[in-house]
């Protein structure tokens, strides 16, 4: 059933997506740019994103095999890199059958490789821990791991690591991490991959053979306002419609918990999006939304299905006759996108753009911009 009565949508601009990919791919022109589309392409709909990029990208990356199999069901046949590697021994068989490359980070995965498919012919990506202390082999372990790989596997090996502070331009740690990885790379004479979006933008010497482009692909910057991130175009516009307009007297409260009180007679627009859709419940009063070319502040608590917005200053209304002429029921409200930076919403909700994007819920249709 495709009927949708509610107009709440995440509109996905695939032209912007392709432009972002090409712009970043050019910034790291000696590297292969992997498009990271885990978590349903950061909430943008992995099938749509992969289809739009498949002609430009030769390698997609996802978190785990389930996500890669979903791409195959959607008809995507590019090679897919599994960033967390196999969770089960049988994942190797699936990887062989489906042309998935596996990132291996722990002994148990190497044991599965030796036991299950010593001749595994897919590319092997070995994750080395250079300071994130989350995933990967210690530098000292790498020698021992190499002994367990076949000559053919070593030939196709990519050594990888992950930055913990790549978005901090004055941190010395990124280059220390890169140094550790590059020592191994020259020792084994193999390919390497280090850079995520912040690495690509901030640390050009980290580009290596493959960059792993996530957030910036979607037009957002992991590093705030940077000249390099200026040409990026936000791919997602989260929008919803006004379903009610009320006039509230000075002194009255709006929404759950009575946390916001009208200081003047106020016109409130109620918009059909809430925390069940992924709009953050802790967005503060004052968080901007965009309606008909103007900015208006969110007021009161975000509900499950609705938010309330103070549109008093957007109406040319003489409050005495309460004729709300400019803004009407059904008008579209942008919660974030090209007019409202998702970073502003994130700052107002004590989170980051990554989390907001990936938490847009299933209830919100992802619609391709026309
Ligand atoms: C998610 C992920 C990336 C992409 O990171 P961004 O900051 O979104 O560019 C790169 N590498 C690994 C291992 C990841 O898990």
Tab-separated table of C-alpha atoms and ligand atoms in Angstrom:
chain	number	residue	atom	x	y	z
A	1	UNK	CA	0.000	0.000	0.000
A	2	UNK	CA	1.479	3.261	-1.100
A	3	UNK	CA	-1.176	5.664	0.094
A	4	UNK	CA	0.227	8.448	2.173
A	5	UNK	CA	-2.045	10.946	3.780
A	6	UNK	CA	0.604	12.659	5.845
A	7	UNK	CA	3.083	14.730	3.839
A	8	UNK	CA	6.009	14.401	6.243
A	9	UNK	CA	8.995	13.370	4.119
A	10	UNK	CA	12.716	13.219	3.842
A	11	UNK	CA	13.362	14.539	0.345
A	12	UNK	CA	16.569	13.116	-1.112
A	13	UNK	CA	18.432	15.190	-3.702
A	14	UNK	CA	20.333	12.618	-5.749
A	15	UNK	CA	21.929	15.234	-8.012
A	16	UNK	CA	23.471	16.824	-4.932
A	17	UNK	CA	24.647	13.395	-3.825
A	18	UNK	CA	26.454	12.746	-7.094
A	19	UNK	CA	27.956	16.256	-7.081
A	20	UNK	CA	29.248	15.768	-3.532
A	21	UNK	CA	30.766	12.444	-4.514
A	22	UNK	CA	32.492	13.935	-7.533
A	23	UNK	CA	33.757	16.948	-5.588
A	24	UNK	CA	35.295	14.805	-2.853
A	25	UNK	CA	36.600	12.241	-5.303
A	26	UNK	CA	38.462	15.111	-6.970
A	27	UNK	CA	39.895	16.331	-3.667
A	28	UNK	CA	41.425	12.892	-3.191
A	29	UNK	CA	42.180	12.306	-6.825
A	30	UNK	CA	44.865	9.658	-6.334
A	31	UNK	CA	42.660	7.519	-4.153
A	32	UNK	CA	39.675	5.354	-4.819
A	33	UNK	CA	36.734	6.967	-3.025
A	34	UNK	CA	34.603	4.375	-1.257
A	35	UNK	CA	31.006	5.480	-0.667
A	36	UNK	CA	30.018	4.509	2.872
A	37	UNK	CA	26.300	3.693	2.872
A	38	UNK	CA	25.878	1.888	6.190
A	39	UNK	CA	22.834	2.591	8.365
A	40	UNK	CA	20.577	2.898	5.320
A	41	UNK	CA	22.990	5.394	3.776
A	42	UNK	CA	22.985	7.550	6.904
A	43	UNK	CA	19.198	7.565	6.793
A	44	UNK	CA	18.978	8.538	3.104
A	45	UNK	CA	17.741	5.143	1.788
A	46	UNK	CA	20.645	2.931	0.805
A	47	UNK	CA	18.948	1.478	-2.270
A	48	UNK	CA	18.241	4.891	-3.778
A	49	UNK	CA	21.677	6.218	-2.872
A	50	UNK	CA	23.493	3.157	-4.222
A	51	UNK	CA	21.532	3.218	-7.463
A	52	UNK	CA	22.367	6.879	-8.004
A	53	UNK	CA	26.062	6.321	-7.330
A	54	UNK	CA	26.630	2.884	-8.804
A	55	UNK	CA	27.972	4.204	-12.094
A	56	UNK	CA	30.537	6.416	-10.344
A	57	UNK	CA	31.591	4.293	-7.383
A	58	UNK	CA	33.431	1.017	-7.607
A	59	UNK	CA	33.216	0.132	-3.948
A	60	UNK	CA	30.453	0.636	-1.410
A	61	UNK	CA	30.938	0.064	2.318
A	62	UNK	CA	28.409	-1.002	4.951
A	63	UNK	CA	28.697	-2.081	8.575
A	64	UNK	CA	27.746	-5.735	8.386
A	65	UNK	CA	26.676	-8.401	5.925
A	66	UNK	CA	22.922	-7.973	6.399
A	67	UNK	CA	23.208	-4.467	5.007
A	68	UNK	CA	25.231	-5.728	2.042
A	69	UNK	CA	22.705	-8.474	1.273
A	70	UNK	CA	19.937	-5.875	1.295
A	71	UNK	CA	21.854	-4.001	-1.421
A	72	UNK	CA	22.007	-7.172	-3.495
A	73	UNK	CA	18.225	-7.659	-3.114
A	74	UNK	CA	17.836	-4.121	-4.380
A	75	UNK	CA	19.796	-4.996	-7.489
A	76	UNK	CA	23.089	-3.304	-6.643
A	77	UNK	CA	25.978	-5.389	-7.941
A	78	UNK	CA	29.052	-3.290	-7.089
A	79	UNK	CA	31.585	-4.817	-4.719
A	80	UNK	CA	30.682	-4.125	-1.088
A	81	UNK	CA	33.162	-3.810	1.757
A	82	UNK	CA	31.949	-5.032	5.154
A	83	UNK	CA	33.484	-2.643	7.674
A	84	UNK	CA	32.951	-4.742	10.801
A	85	UNK	CA	33.801	-7.964	9.001
A	86	UNK	CA	32.147	-11.325	9.615
A	87	UNK	CA	30.014	-11.757	12.740
A	88	UNK	CA	29.611	-15.471	11.976
A	89	UNK	CA	31.834	-18.088	10.395
A	90	UNK	CA	29.249	-18.627	7.654
A	91	UNK	CA	29.624	-14.985	6.612
A	92	UNK	CA	32.721	-16.021	4.625
A	93	UNK	CA	30.642	-18.232	2.358
A	94	UNK	CA	28.135	-15.442	1.815
A	95	UNK	CA	30.955	-13.033	1.113
A	96	UNK	CA	32.383	-15.325	-1.566
A	97	UNK	CA	29.013	-15.876	-3.191
A	98	UNK	CA	28.146	-12.183	-3.231
A	99	UNK	CA	31.455	-10.488	-3.956
A	100	UNK	CA	31.793	-8.822	-0.577
A	101	UNK	CA	35.182	-7.779	0.785
A	102	UNK	CA	35.734	-8.287	4.482
A	103	UNK	CA	37.480	-6.051	6.946
A	104	UNK	CA	39.071	-8.339	9.557
A	105	UNK	CA	39.860	-6.886	12.941
A	106	UNK	CA	40.076	-9.741	15.465
A	107	UNK	CA	41.693	-13.128	16.002
A	108	UNK	CA	38.410	-15.020	15.890
A	109	UNK	CA	37.851	-13.766	12.340
A	110	UNK	CA	41.314	-14.896	11.245
A	111	UNK	CA	40.615	-18.305	12.786
A	112	UNK	CA	37.364	-18.548	10.817
A	113	UNK	CA	39.258	-17.593	7.693
A	114	UNK	CA	41.846	-20.341	8.218
A	115	UNK	CA	39.267	-22.952	9.158
A	116	UNK	CA	36.466	-22.145	6.803
A	117	UNK	CA	37.994	-20.723	3.676
A	118	UNK	CA	41.760	-20.658	3.685
A	119	UNK	CA	41.581	-19.838	-0.022
A	120	UNK	CA	39.162	-16.959	0.399
A	121	UNK	CA	39.775	-14.996	-2.754
A	122	UNK	CA	37.992	-11.762	-1.944
A	123	UNK	CA	40.047	-8.764	-0.940
A	124	UNK	CA	41.101	-8.809	2.679
A	125	UNK	CA	41.150	-5.584	4.584
A	126	UNK	CA	43.065	-5.810	7.819
A	127	UNK	CA	42.127	-3.304	10.458
A	128	UNK	CA	44.942	-2.057	12.636
A	129	UNK	CA	44.364	-0.189	15.870
A	130	UNK	CA	46.492	2.938	15.757
A	131	UNK	CA	44.903	4.681	18.720
A	132	UNK	CA	41.110	4.590	18.525
A	133	UNK	CA	41.112	1.515	20.788
A	134	UNK	CA	37.819	0.254	19.480
A	135	UNK	CA	38.552	-2.221	16.709
A	136	UNK	CA	41.654	-3.674	15.116
A	137	UNK	CA	44.867	-5.585	15.669
A	138	UNK	CA	47.694	-4.058	17.603
A	139	UNK	CA	50.588	-3.029	15.441
A	140	UNK	CA	52.736	-5.758	17.031
A	141	UNK	CA	50.213	-8.457	16.094
A	142	UNK	CA	50.309	-7.768	12.376
A	143	UNK	CA	53.394	-9.917	11.702
A	144	UNK	CA	51.717	-12.915	13.192
A	145	UNK	CA	48.500	-12.345	11.240
A	146	UNK	CA	50.448	-12.129	7.988
A	147	UNK	CA	51.782	-15.616	8.577
A	148	UNK	CA	48.224	-16.900	8.521
A	149	UNK	CA	47.343	-15.412	5.147
A	150	UNK	CA	48.061	-16.954	1.757
A	151	UNK	CA	50.412	-15.289	-0.675
A	152	UNK	CA	47.459	-14.369	-2.860
A	153	UNK	CA	45.616	-12.821	0.076
A	154	UNK	CA	48.637	-10.771	1.035
A	155	UNK	CA	48.946	-9.544	-2.535
A	156	UNK	CA	45.449	-8.098	-2.356
A	157	UNK	CA	45.714	-6.920	1.207
A	158	UNK	CA	44.621	-3.444	2.277
A	159	UNK	CA	45.809	-2.244	5.675
A	160	UNK	CA	43.329	0.098	7.328
A	161	UNK	CA	42.898	2.142	10.413
A	162	UNK	CA	40.469	4.728	11.729
A	163	UNK	CA	41.038	8.247	13.058
A	164	UNK	CA	39.676	9.175	16.458
A	165	UNK	CA	40.176	12.974	16.157
A	166	UNK	CA	40.373	13.740	12.443
A	167	UNK	CA	37.914	16.622	12.790
A	168	UNK	CA	40.280	18.472	15.176
A	169	UNK	CA	42.687	20.446	13.012
A	170	UNK	CA	45.073	21.221	15.864
A	171	UNK	CA	45.246	17.690	17.193
A	172	UNK	CA	48.594	15.957	16.708
A	173	UNK	CA	47.036	12.533	17.012
A	174	UNK	CA	45.816	12.062	13.425
A	175	UNK	CA	49.316	12.251	11.993
A	176	UNK	CA	50.644	9.986	14.752
A	177	UNK	CA	47.998	7.424	13.854
A	178	UNK	CA	48.763	7.798	10.152
A	179	UNK	CA	52.468	7.343	10.854
A	180	UNK	CA	51.892	4.043	12.616
A	181	UNK	CA	49.849	2.736	9.720
A	182	UNK	CA	52.267	3.965	7.062
A	183	UNK	CA	55.194	2.193	8.760
A	184	UNK	CA	53.344	-1.094	8.401
A	185	UNK	CA	52.344	-0.267	4.852
A	186	UNK	CA	55.936	0.231	3.761
A	187	UNK	CA	57.046	-2.832	5.692
A	188	UNK	CA	54.565	-5.071	3.875
A	189	UNK	CA	54.402	-3.055	0.677
A	190	UNK	CA	50.632	-3.126	0.559
A	191	UNK	CA	47.744	-0.757	-0.026
A	192	UNK	CA	46.178	1.310	2.722
A	193	UNK	CA	43.044	3.143	3.765
A	194	UNK	CA	42.821	5.595	6.634
A	195	UNK	CA	40.649	8.600	5.828
A	196	UNK	CA	37.001	9.093	6.728
A	197	UNK	CA	35.305	12.366	5.708
A	198	UNK	CA	37.249	14.469	8.204
A	199	UNK	CA	40.470	12.745	7.151
A	200	UNK	CA	39.784	13.521	3.498
A	201	UNK	CA	39.060	17.190	4.227
A	202	UNK	CA	41.693	17.852	6.886
A	203	UNK	CA	44.554	15.424	6.334
A	204	UNK	CA	45.462	15.045	2.645
A	205	UNK	CA	48.463	12.823	3.417
A	206	UNK	CA	46.021	10.254	4.782
A	207	UNK	CA	44.180	9.727	1.499
A	208	UNK	CA	46.153	6.615	0.573
A	209	UNK	CA	44.741	4.029	-1.833
A	210	UNK	CA	41.144	4.140	-0.643
A	211	UNK	CA	39.292	6.852	1.234
A	212	UNK	CA	36.103	5.975	3.118
A	213	UNK	CA	33.633	8.742	2.439
A	214	UNK	CA	30.587	8.861	4.717
A	215	UNK	CA	29.093	12.036	6.105
A	216	UNK	CA	30.470	14.475	3.507
A	217	UNK	CA	28.889	12.411	0.742
A	218	UNK	CA	25.553	13.507	2.169
A	219	UNK	CA	26.607	17.142	1.956
A	220	UNK	CA	27.464	17.686	5.590
A	221	UNK	CA	30.705	18.549	7.216
A	222	UNK	CA	32.257	16.652	10.104
A	223	UNK	CA	34.487	19.659	10.765
A	224	UNK	CA	32.084	22.590	10.937
A	225	UNK	CA	32.501	25.502	8.571
A	226	UNK	CA	35.553	24.792	6.470
A	227	UNK	CA	36.363	26.235	3.041
A	228	UNK	CA	36.725	22.681	1.780
A	229	UNK	CA	33.258	21.731	2.915
A	230	UNK	CA	31.606	24.817	1.403
A	231	UNK	CA	30.747	23.295	-1.959
A	232	UNK	CA	29.007	20.350	-0.325
A	233	UNK	CA	25.235	20.322	-0.813
A	234	UNK	CA	22.953	18.834	1.883
A	235	UNK	CA	21.245	15.833	0.310
A	236	UNK	CA	18.359	15.411	2.750
A	237	UNK	CA	15.580	17.888	3.390
A	238	UNK	CA	13.356	16.859	6.271
A	239	UNK	CA	9.970	18.467	5.874
A	240	UNK	CA	6.448	18.316	7.248
A	241	UNK	CA	3.240	20.281	6.983
A	242	UNK	CA	1.257	22.587	9.187
A	243	UNK	CA	-1.868	20.799	10.378
A	244	UNK	CA	-3.248	23.446	12.768
A	245	UNK	CA	-2.848	27.132	13.580
A	246	UNK	CA	-3.834	28.585	16.946
A	247	UNK	CA	-3.726	31.926	18.641
A	248	UNK	CA	-2.526	31.716	22.222
A	249	UNK	CA	-2.965	34.499	24.753
A	250	UNK	CA	-0.039	35.954	26.659
A	251	UNK	CA	0.574	33.872	29.765
A	252	UNK	CA	-0.680	30.597	28.299
A	253	UNK	CA	1.556	27.549	27.888
A	254	UNK	CA	2.189	25.403	24.825
A	255	UNK	CA	2.810	21.664	24.763
A	256	UNK	CA	3.650	18.945	27.293
A	257	UNK	CA	5.000	19.940	30.642
A	258	UNK	CA	4.097	23.598	30.176
A	259	UNK	CA	7.758	24.363	29.562
A	260	UNK	CA	7.073	27.282	27.230
A	261	UNK	CA	4.921	30.255	28.132
A	262	UNK	CA	3.706	32.879	25.667
A	263	UNK	CA	5.050	36.318	26.568
A	264	UNK	CA	2.677	37.971	24.096
A	265	UNK	CA	-0.297	36.959	22.070
A	266	UNK	CA	1.286	34.275	19.882
A	267	UNK	CA	0.298	32.443	16.752
A	268	UNK	CA	1.298	28.802	16.992
A	269	UNK	CA	1.571	26.497	13.997
A	270	UNK	CA	1.392	22.794	14.786
A	271	UNK	CA	3.519	20.734	12.401
A	272	UNK	CA	3.114	16.999	11.723
A	273	UNK	CA	6.498	15.681	12.766
A	274	UNK	CA	7.750	14.528	16.133
A	275	UNK	CA	10.301	12.420	17.903
A	276	UNK	CA	8.755	9.207	16.543
A	277	UNK	CA	9.880	10.480	13.161
A	278	UNK	CA	13.405	11.157	14.353
A	279	UNK	CA	13.086	14.847	15.100
A	280	UNK	CA	14.972	15.089	18.408
A	281	UNK	CA	12.785	15.379	21.480
A	282	UNK	CA	15.350	17.502	23.243
A	283	UNK	CA	15.403	20.202	20.560
A	284	UNK	CA	15.202	23.400	22.581
A	285	UNK	CA	12.649	26.143	22.197
A	286	UNK	CA	14.174	28.525	19.685
A	287	UNK	CA	15.442	25.842	17.315
A	288	UNK	CA	14.778	27.308	13.862
A	289	UNK	CA	12.472	25.901	11.198
A	290	UNK	CA	11.900	27.337	7.717
A	291	UNK	CA	8.458	28.263	6.402
A	292	UNK	CA	7.758	30.084	3.137
A	293	UNK	CA	11.141	31.768	2.957
A	294	UNK	CA	11.372	32.751	6.612
A	295	UNK	CA	12.736	31.372	9.850
A	296	UNK	CA	10.510	30.679	12.851
A	297	UNK	CA	11.362	29.218	16.264
A	298	UNK	CA	10.205	25.942	17.703
A	299	UNK	CA	8.417	26.483	21.031
A	300	UNK	CA	7.492	24.012	23.743
A	301	UNK	CA	8.370	20.367	23.925
A	302	UNK	CA	8.622	18.152	20.849
A	303	UNK	CA	5.797	15.563	20.987
A	304	UNK	CA	5.776	12.103	19.448
A	305	UNK	CA	3.952	13.211	16.301
A	306	UNK	CA	4.021	17.003	16.381
A	307	UNK	CA	6.042	20.116	17.035
A	308	UNK	CA	4.782	23.629	17.713
A	309	UNK	CA	6.253	26.718	16.081
A	310	UNK	CA	5.827	30.413	16.883
A	311	UNK	CA	4.844	31.999	13.572
A	312	UNK	CA	3.692	35.327	15.006
A	313	UNK	CA	6.475	37.259	13.324
A	314	UNK	CA	5.838	35.550	10.004
A	315	UNK	CA	2.281	36.695	9.728
A	316	UNK	CA	1.570	40.261	8.688
A	317	UNK	CA	-1.357	39.987	10.907
A	318	UNK	CA	-2.989	42.594	12.912
A	319	UNK	CA	-3.443	40.388	15.929
A	320	UNK	CA	-6.742	42.019	16.774
A	321	UNK	CA	-8.498	40.596	13.782
A	322	UNK	CA	-6.490	37.359	13.911
A	323	UNK	CA	-6.472	37.072	10.174
A	324	UNK	CA	-3.537	34.822	9.538
A	325	UNK	CA	-2.934	35.656	5.948
A	326	UNK	CA	0.560	34.551	5.055
A	327	UNK	CA	0.764	31.143	6.521
A	328	UNK	CA	-1.943	28.585	6.076
A	329	UNK	CA	-2.692	25.037	7.033
A	330	UNK	CA	-0.920	22.695	4.652
A	331	UNK	CA	2.160	24.890	4.266
A	332	UNK	CA	5.425	22.996	4.143
A	333	UNK	CA	7.931	23.405	6.952
A	334	UNK	CA	11.613	22.498	6.552
A	335	UNK	CA	13.106	21.050	9.738
A	336	UNK	CA	16.551	20.720	8.170
A	337	UNK	CA	18.023	20.760	4.697
A	338	UNK	CA	19.298	23.521	2.432
A	339	UNK	CA	17.761	26.387	4.444
A	340	UNK	CA	18.098	25.098	7.992
A	341	UNK	CA	21.475	23.573	8.706
A	342	UNK	CA	21.162	20.224	10.425
A	343	UNK	CA	24.171	21.352	12.465
A	344	UNK	CA	22.043	24.086	14.025
A	345	UNK	CA	19.382	21.552	14.970
A	346	UNK	CA	22.084	19.268	16.345
A	347	UNK	CA	23.556	22.069	18.479
A	348	UNK	CA	20.102	22.828	19.825
A	349	UNK	CA	19.576	19.186	20.750
A	350	UNK	CA	22.984	18.309	22.215
A	351	UNK	CA	23.833	15.879	19.467
A	352	UNK	CA	25.613	15.723	16.107
A	353	UNK	CA	24.483	15.703	12.491
A	354	UNK	CA	25.379	11.987	12.142
A	355	UNK	CA	22.892	10.990	14.824
A	356	UNK	CA	20.058	13.142	13.508
A	357	UNK	CA	20.426	11.729	9.992
A	358	UNK	CA	20.554	8.109	11.037
A	359	UNK	CA	17.607	8.416	13.399
A	360	UNK	CA	15.065	9.584	10.840
A	361	UNK	CA	12.594	6.782	11.362
A	362	UNK	CA	10.957	4.282	9.034
A	363	UNK	CA	7.715	6.203	9.390
A	364	UNK	CA	9.151	8.990	7.238
A	365	UNK	CA	9.088	8.185	3.514
A	366	UNK	CA	12.319	8.896	1.661
A	367	UNK	CA	11.280	10.614	-1.535
A	368	UNK	CA	13.557	11.450	-4.450
A	369	UNK	CA	13.616	15.191	-5.215
A	370	UNK	CA	12.305	16.029	-8.650
B	1	LIG	C1	31.364	5.002	9.163
B	1	LIG	C2	32.777	4.794	8.806
B	1	LIG	C3	33.436	5.682	7.940
B	1	LIG	C4	32.806	6.948	7.397
B	1	LIG	O1	32.991	7.986	8.328
B	1	LIG	P1	32.494	9.473	8.048
B	1	LIG	O2	32.997	10.242	9.201
B	1	LIG	O3	31.007	9.415	7.997
B	1	LIG	O4	33.083	9.879	6.736
B	1	LIG	C5	34.736	5.374	7.585
B	1	LIG	N1	35.361	4.278	8.069
B	1	LIG	C6	34.760	3.421	8.926
B	1	LIG	C7	35.510	2.248	9.427
B	1	LIG	C8	33.457	3.658	9.330
B	1	LIG	O5	32.878	2.803	10.182
